[in-house]
C-alpha positions in Angstrom: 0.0 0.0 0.0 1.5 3.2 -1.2 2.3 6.0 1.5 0.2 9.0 1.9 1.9 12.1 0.8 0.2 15.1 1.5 3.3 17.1 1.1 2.8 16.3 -2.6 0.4 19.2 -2.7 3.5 22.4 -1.9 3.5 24.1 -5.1 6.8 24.5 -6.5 8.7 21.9 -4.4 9.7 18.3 -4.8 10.4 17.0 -1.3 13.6 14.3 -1.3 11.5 11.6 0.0 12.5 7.9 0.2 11.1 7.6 -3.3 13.3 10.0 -4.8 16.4 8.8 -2.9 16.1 5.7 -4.5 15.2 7.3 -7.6 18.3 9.5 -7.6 20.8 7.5 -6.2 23.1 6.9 -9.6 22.6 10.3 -10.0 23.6 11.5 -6.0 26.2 9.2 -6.8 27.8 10.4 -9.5 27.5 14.5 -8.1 29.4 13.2 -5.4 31.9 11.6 -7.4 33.0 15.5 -9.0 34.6 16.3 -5.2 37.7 14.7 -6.6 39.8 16.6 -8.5 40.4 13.8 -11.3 37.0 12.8 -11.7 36.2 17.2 -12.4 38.9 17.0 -15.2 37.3 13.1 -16.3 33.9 14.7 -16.1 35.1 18.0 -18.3 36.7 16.6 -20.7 34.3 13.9 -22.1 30.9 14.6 -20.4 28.7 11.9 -21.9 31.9 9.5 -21.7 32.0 9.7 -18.0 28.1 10.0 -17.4 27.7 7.0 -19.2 30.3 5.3 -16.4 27.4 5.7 -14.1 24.0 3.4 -14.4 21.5 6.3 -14.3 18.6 6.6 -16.6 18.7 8.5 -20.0 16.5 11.1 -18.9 19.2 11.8 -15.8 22.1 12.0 -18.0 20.0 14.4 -20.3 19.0 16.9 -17.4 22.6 16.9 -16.5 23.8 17.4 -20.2 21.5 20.0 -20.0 22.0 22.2 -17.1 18.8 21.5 -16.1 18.6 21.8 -12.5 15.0 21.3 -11.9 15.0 18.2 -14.5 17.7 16.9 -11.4 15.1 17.1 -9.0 12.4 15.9 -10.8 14.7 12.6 -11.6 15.7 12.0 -7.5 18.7 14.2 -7.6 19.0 16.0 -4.3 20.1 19.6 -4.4 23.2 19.4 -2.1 24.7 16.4 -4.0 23.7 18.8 -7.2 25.4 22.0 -5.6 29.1 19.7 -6.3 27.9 19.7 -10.5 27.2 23.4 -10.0 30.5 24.2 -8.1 32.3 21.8 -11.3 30.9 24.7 -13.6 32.1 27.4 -11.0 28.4 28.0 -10.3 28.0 29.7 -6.4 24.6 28.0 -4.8 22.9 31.6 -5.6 23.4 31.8 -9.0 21.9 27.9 -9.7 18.7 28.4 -7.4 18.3 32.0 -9.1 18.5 29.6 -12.6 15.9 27.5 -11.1 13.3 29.6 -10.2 13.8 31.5 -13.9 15.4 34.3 -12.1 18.6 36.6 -12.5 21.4 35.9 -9.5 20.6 39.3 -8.7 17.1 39.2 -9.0 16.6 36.0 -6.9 19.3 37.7 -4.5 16.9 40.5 -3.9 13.6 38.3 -3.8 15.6 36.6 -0.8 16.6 39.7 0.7 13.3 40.9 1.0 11.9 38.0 2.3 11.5 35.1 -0.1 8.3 34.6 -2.1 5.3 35.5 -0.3 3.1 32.3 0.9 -0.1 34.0 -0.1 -1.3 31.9 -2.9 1.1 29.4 -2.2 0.5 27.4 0.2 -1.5 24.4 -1.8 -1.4 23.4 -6.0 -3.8 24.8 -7.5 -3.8 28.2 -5.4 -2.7 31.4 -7.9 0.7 32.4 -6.0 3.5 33.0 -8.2 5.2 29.5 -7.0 2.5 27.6 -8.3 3.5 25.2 -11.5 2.3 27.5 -14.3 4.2 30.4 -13.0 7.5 28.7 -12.9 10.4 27.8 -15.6 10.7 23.8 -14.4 10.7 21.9 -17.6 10.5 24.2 -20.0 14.5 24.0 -21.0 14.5 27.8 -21.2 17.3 28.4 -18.7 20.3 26.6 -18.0 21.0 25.8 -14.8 24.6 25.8 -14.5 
């Protein structure tokens, strides 16, 4: 019998459950790899070449081929193991969470400075906040996230 996961229902989040921990683990795996030095340099060189050293799932290697951050997440990758493929790129934490939400550095920067996004709106799907799904940039392959 499946769990009940009311936490499904926070617009604009993926929570890293035990489902996507399992999901993700090739992929946690292989972010995790890139805090060695030679695997960086491995991983530079011939991206595809050393992704494909790892058993994860087409659609993971695609999402990290392409930047996508949010394609990570939605795949089981968990944003710490995905800050080590952001630092790889010489990406700070701010600039790939301002790529994910579709936002400038400075922009998201500023949204956080001031408070984050307001929960008004927000606080179930469906709701007409600005984090809800049709106000956001995941999936559309717009902006890179590294």
């Amino acid at each position: 019998m499946p769990l009940q996961k009311p936490y499904l229902d926070v617009p604009g989040t993926t929570i890293f459950d035990a489902e996507q921990s399992r999901k993700g683990y090739w992929l946690n795996q292989f972010c995790m790899s890139l805090m060695k030095a030679e695997n960086r340099e491995r991983f530079k060189a011939e991206e595809r070449a050393y992704l494909d050293e790892w058993p994860m799932t087409e659609e993971q290697k695609q999402a990290v081929l392409a930047r996508d951050l949010n394609r990570c997440i939605a795949a089981g990758g968990n944003i710490y193991f995905l800050a080590k493929l952001g630092a790889t790129h010489g990406k700070s934490f701010q600039q790939m969470a301002g790529s994910m939400t579709g936002m400038t550095e400075e922009e998201y920067r500023d949204m956080m400075i001031s408070g984050g996004r307001s929960a008004e709106g927000n606080r179930v799907v469906g709701e007409d906040g600005n984090a809800q799904a049709h106000r956001q940039p995941q999936g559309s392959g717009t902006r890179s996230g590294l």
